[in-house]
Coordinates of C-alpha atoms and ligand atoms in Angstrom, one line a residue:
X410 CA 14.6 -70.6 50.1
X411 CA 17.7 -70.1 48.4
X412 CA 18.8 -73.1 49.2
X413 CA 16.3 -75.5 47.6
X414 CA 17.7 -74.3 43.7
X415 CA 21.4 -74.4 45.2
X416 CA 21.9 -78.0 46.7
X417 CA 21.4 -81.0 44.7
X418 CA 21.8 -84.6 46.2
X419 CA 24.3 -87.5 45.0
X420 CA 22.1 -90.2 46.2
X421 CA 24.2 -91.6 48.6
X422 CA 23.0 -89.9 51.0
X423 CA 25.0 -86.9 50.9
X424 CA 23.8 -83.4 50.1
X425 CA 26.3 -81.9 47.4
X426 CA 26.5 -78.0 47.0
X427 CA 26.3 -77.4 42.9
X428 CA 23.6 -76.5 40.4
X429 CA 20.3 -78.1 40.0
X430 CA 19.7 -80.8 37.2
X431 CA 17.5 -80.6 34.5
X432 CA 15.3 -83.2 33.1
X433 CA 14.0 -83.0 28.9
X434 CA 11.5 -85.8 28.6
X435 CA 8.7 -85.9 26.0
X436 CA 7.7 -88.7 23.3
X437 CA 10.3 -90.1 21.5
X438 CA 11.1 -88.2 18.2
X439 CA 9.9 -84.9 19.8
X440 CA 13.0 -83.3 19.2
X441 CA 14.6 -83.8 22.7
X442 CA 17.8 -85.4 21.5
X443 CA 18.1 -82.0 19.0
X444 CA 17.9 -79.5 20.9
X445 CA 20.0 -80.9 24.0
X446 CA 22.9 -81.3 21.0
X447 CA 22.4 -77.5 20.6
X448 CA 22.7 -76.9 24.4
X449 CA 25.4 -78.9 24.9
X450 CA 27.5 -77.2 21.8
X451 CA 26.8 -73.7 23.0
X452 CA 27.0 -74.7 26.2
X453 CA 30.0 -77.0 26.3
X454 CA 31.6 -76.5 30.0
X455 CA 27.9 -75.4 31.6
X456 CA 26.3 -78.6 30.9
X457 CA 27.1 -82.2 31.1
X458 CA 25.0 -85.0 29.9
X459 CA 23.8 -88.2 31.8
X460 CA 25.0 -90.7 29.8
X461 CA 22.4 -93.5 30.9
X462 CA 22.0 -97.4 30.1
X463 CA 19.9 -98.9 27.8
X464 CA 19.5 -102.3 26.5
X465 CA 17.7 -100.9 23.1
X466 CA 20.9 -101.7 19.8
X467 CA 23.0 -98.6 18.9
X468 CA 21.8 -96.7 16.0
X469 CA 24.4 -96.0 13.1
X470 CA 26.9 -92.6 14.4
X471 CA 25.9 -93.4 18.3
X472 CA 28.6 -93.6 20.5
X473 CA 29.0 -96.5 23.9
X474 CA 30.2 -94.3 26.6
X475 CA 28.5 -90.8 24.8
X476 CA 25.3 -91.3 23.5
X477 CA 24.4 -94.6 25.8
X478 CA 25.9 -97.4 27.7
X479 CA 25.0 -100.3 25.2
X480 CA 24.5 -103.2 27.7
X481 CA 22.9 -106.5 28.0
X482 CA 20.2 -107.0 29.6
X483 CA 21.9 -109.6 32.3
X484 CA 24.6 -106.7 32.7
X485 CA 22.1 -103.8 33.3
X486 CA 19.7 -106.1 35.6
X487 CA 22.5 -107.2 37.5
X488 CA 23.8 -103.4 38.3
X489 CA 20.0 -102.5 39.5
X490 CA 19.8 -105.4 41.9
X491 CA 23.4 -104.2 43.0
X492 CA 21.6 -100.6 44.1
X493 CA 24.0 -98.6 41.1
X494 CA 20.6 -96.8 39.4
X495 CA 18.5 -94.2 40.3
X496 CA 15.8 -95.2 38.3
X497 CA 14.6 -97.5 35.4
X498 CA 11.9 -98.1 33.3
X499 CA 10.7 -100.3 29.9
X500 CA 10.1 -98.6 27.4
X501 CA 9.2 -99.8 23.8
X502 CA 10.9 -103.5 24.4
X503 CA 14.2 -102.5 26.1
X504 CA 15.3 -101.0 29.5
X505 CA 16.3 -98.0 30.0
X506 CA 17.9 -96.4 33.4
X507 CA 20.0 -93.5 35.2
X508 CA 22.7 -94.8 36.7
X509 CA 24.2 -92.7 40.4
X510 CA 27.4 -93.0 38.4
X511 CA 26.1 -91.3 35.2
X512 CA 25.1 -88.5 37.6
X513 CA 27.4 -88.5 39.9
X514 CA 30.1 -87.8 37.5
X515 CA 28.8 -84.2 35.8
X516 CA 28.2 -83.4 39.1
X517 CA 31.5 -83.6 39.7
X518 CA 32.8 -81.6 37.5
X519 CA 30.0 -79.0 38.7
X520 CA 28.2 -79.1 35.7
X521 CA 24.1 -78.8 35.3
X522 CA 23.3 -82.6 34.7
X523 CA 21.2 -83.1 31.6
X524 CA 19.1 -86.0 31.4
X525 CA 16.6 -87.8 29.2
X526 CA 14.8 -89.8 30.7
X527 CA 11.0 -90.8 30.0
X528 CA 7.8 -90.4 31.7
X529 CA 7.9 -93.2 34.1
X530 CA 11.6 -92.0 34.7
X531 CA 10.1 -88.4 35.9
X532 CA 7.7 -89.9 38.2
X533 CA 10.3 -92.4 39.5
X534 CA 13.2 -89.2 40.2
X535 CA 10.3 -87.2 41.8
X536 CA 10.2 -90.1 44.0
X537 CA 14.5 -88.9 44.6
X538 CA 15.6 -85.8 46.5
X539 CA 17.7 -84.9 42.7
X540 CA 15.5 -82.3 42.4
X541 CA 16.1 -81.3 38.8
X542 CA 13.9 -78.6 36.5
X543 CA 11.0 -80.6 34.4
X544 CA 11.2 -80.0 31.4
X545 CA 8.6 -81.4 28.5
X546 CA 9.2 -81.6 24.8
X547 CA 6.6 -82.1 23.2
X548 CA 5.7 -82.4 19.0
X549 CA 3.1 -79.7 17.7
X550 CA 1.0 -83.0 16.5
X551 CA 1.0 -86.4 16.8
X552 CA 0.9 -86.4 13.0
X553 CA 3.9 -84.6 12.7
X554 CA 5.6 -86.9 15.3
X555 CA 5.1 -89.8 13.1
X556 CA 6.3 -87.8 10.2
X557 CA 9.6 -86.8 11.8
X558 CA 9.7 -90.3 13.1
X559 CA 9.4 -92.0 10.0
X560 CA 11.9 -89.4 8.3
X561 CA 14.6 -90.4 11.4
X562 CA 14.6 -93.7 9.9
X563 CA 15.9 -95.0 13.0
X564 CA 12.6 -97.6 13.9
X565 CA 11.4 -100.6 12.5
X566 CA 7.8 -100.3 11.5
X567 CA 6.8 -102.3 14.7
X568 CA 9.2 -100.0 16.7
X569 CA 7.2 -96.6 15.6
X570 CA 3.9 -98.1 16.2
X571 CA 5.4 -98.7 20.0
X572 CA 6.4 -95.5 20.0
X573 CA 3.3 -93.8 18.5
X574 CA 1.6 -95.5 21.2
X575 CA 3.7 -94.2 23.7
X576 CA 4.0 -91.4 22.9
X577 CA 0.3 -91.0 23.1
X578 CA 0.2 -92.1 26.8
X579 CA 3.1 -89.4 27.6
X580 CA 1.3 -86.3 26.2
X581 CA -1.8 -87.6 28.3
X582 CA -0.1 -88.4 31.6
X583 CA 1.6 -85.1 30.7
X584 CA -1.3 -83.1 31.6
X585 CA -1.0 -84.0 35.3
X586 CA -1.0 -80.3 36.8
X587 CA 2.4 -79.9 38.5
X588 CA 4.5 -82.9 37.3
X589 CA 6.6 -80.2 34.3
X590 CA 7.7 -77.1 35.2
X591 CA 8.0 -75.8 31.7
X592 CA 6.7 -77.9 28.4
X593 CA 7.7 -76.7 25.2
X594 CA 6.1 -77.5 22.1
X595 CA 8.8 -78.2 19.3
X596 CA 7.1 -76.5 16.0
X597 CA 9.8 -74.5 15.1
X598 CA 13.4 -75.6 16.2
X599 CA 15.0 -72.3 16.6
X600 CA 11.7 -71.2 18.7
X601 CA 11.5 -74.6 20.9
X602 CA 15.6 -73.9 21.6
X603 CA 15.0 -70.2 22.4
X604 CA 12.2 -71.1 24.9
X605 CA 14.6 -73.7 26.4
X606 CA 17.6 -71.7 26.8
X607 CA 15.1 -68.8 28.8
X608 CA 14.0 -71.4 31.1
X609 CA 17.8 -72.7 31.8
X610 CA 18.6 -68.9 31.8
X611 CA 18.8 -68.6 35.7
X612 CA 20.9 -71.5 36.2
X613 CA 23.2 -70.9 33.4
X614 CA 24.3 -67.8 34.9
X615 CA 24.7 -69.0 38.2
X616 CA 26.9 -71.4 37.0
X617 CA 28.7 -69.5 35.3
X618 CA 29.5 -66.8 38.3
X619 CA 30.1 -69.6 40.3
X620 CA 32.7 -70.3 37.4
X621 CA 34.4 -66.7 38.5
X622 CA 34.9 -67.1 41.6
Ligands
ADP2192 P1 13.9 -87.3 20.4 O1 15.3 -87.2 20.9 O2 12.9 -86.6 21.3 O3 13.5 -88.7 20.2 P2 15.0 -86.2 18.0 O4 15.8 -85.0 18.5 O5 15.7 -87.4 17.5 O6 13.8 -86.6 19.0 O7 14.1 -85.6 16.8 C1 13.3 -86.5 16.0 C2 13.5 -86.1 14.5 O8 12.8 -84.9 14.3 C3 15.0 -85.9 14.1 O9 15.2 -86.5 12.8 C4 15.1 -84.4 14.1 O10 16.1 -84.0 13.2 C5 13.7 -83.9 13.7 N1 13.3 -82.6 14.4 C6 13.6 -82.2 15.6 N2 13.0 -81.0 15.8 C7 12.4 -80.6 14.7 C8 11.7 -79.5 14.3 N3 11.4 -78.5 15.1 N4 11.2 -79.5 13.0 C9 11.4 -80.5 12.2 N5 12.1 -81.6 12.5 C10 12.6 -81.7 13.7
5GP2193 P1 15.7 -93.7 22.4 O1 15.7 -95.2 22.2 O2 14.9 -92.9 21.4 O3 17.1 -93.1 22.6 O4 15.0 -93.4 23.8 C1 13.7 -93.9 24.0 C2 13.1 -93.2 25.3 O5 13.9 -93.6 26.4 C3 13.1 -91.7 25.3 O6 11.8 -91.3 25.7 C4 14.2 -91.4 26.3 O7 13.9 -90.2 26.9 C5 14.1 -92.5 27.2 N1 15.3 -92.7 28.0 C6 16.5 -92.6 27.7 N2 17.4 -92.8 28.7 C7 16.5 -93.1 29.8 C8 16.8 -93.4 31.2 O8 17.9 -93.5 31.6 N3 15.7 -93.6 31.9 C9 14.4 -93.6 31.4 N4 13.4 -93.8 32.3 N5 14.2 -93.3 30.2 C10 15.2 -93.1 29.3

């Protein structure tokens, strides 16, 4: 059994020996971008993010190449059809996708691969053999997800009513019995990143013994 948490695929095919993935997904605003900031700064050599591809205009501080690959959507179409993602999805007016690059290279440096990716990109990586922990984020309310939304002043108004709207569909499809291993509600932050750094706790040390030896 031990061998279903140990090996992770690279998607070409090849089974690659290294620690299993993680995914965070959740509506957007729930606090997934926050606390994998917190993970990745306490965590700096354990975990590695997927840097993926979206079509969507960088927000002011966001970094091509560290927060997103800021593409066109000719240039991000054109890589699917060449067979370079392994998955996409639309959401709220722009594309959105994992590339087997993005993956491939925390893997590589035998990190646990991060990624936020949402709903429909769970379904489609169940569809994988990446075999990654589930992880949901979700807000306490959707109330307070419009409120942390609107304070995040990173939407247009027609952007957060997408959003809302989506985000409304994700904590209903989220229900589906099975499809998250672990959803935590983000109420309070330092509560929501305990809880995430217990579930992760198994892997972190593995990694880091593996680091050892
Ligand atoms: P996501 O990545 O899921 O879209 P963010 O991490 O950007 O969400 O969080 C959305 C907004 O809510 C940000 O402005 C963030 O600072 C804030 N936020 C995150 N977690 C909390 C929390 N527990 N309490 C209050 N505000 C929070
Ligand atoms: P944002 O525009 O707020 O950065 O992200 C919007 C949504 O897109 C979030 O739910 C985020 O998880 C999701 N997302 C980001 N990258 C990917 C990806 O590569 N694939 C999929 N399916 N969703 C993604």
């Amino acid at each position: 059994m031990w061998m279903s948490h140990d090996v992770s695929t690279c998607h070409q095919g090849t089974a690659m020996q290294g620690p299993r993935p993680v995914v965070l997904s959740g509506p957007s605003g729930a606090g997934k971008s926050t606390l994998l900031k917190k993970l990745l700064k306490d965590y700096e050599n354990i975990f590695g993010f997927s840097v993926s591809h979206t079509t969507r205009k960088p927000r002011p501080g966001e970094v091509n190449g560290k927060d997103y690959h800021f593409v066109t959507r000719e240039e991000m179409q054109k890589e699917i059809d060449a067979g370079e993602f392994i998955e996409h999805a639309e959401f709220s007016g722009n594309m959105y996708g994992t590339s087997k690059g993005a993956v491939q290279a925390v893997q590589a440096q035998n990190q646990i691969c991060v990624l936020d990716i949402d709903i429909q990109g769970v379904k489609n990586i169940k569809k994988t053999d990446l075999n990654p922990i589930y992880i949901s984020v979700q807000p306490p309310s959707i109330d307070i997800l419009e409120k942390r939304l609107r304070d995040r002043q990173t939407e247009t108004e027609e952007g957060l009513l997408k959003r809302l709207t989506a985000a409304r569909v994700d904590l209903e499809l989220s229900k589906e019995p099975g499809l998250f291993d672990v959803v935590i509600i983000n109420d309070d932050l330092e509560k929501a990143y305990s809880e995430l750094k217990e579930t992760l706790l198994e892997e972190i040390k593995k990694t880091q013994e593996s680091r050892k030896s």
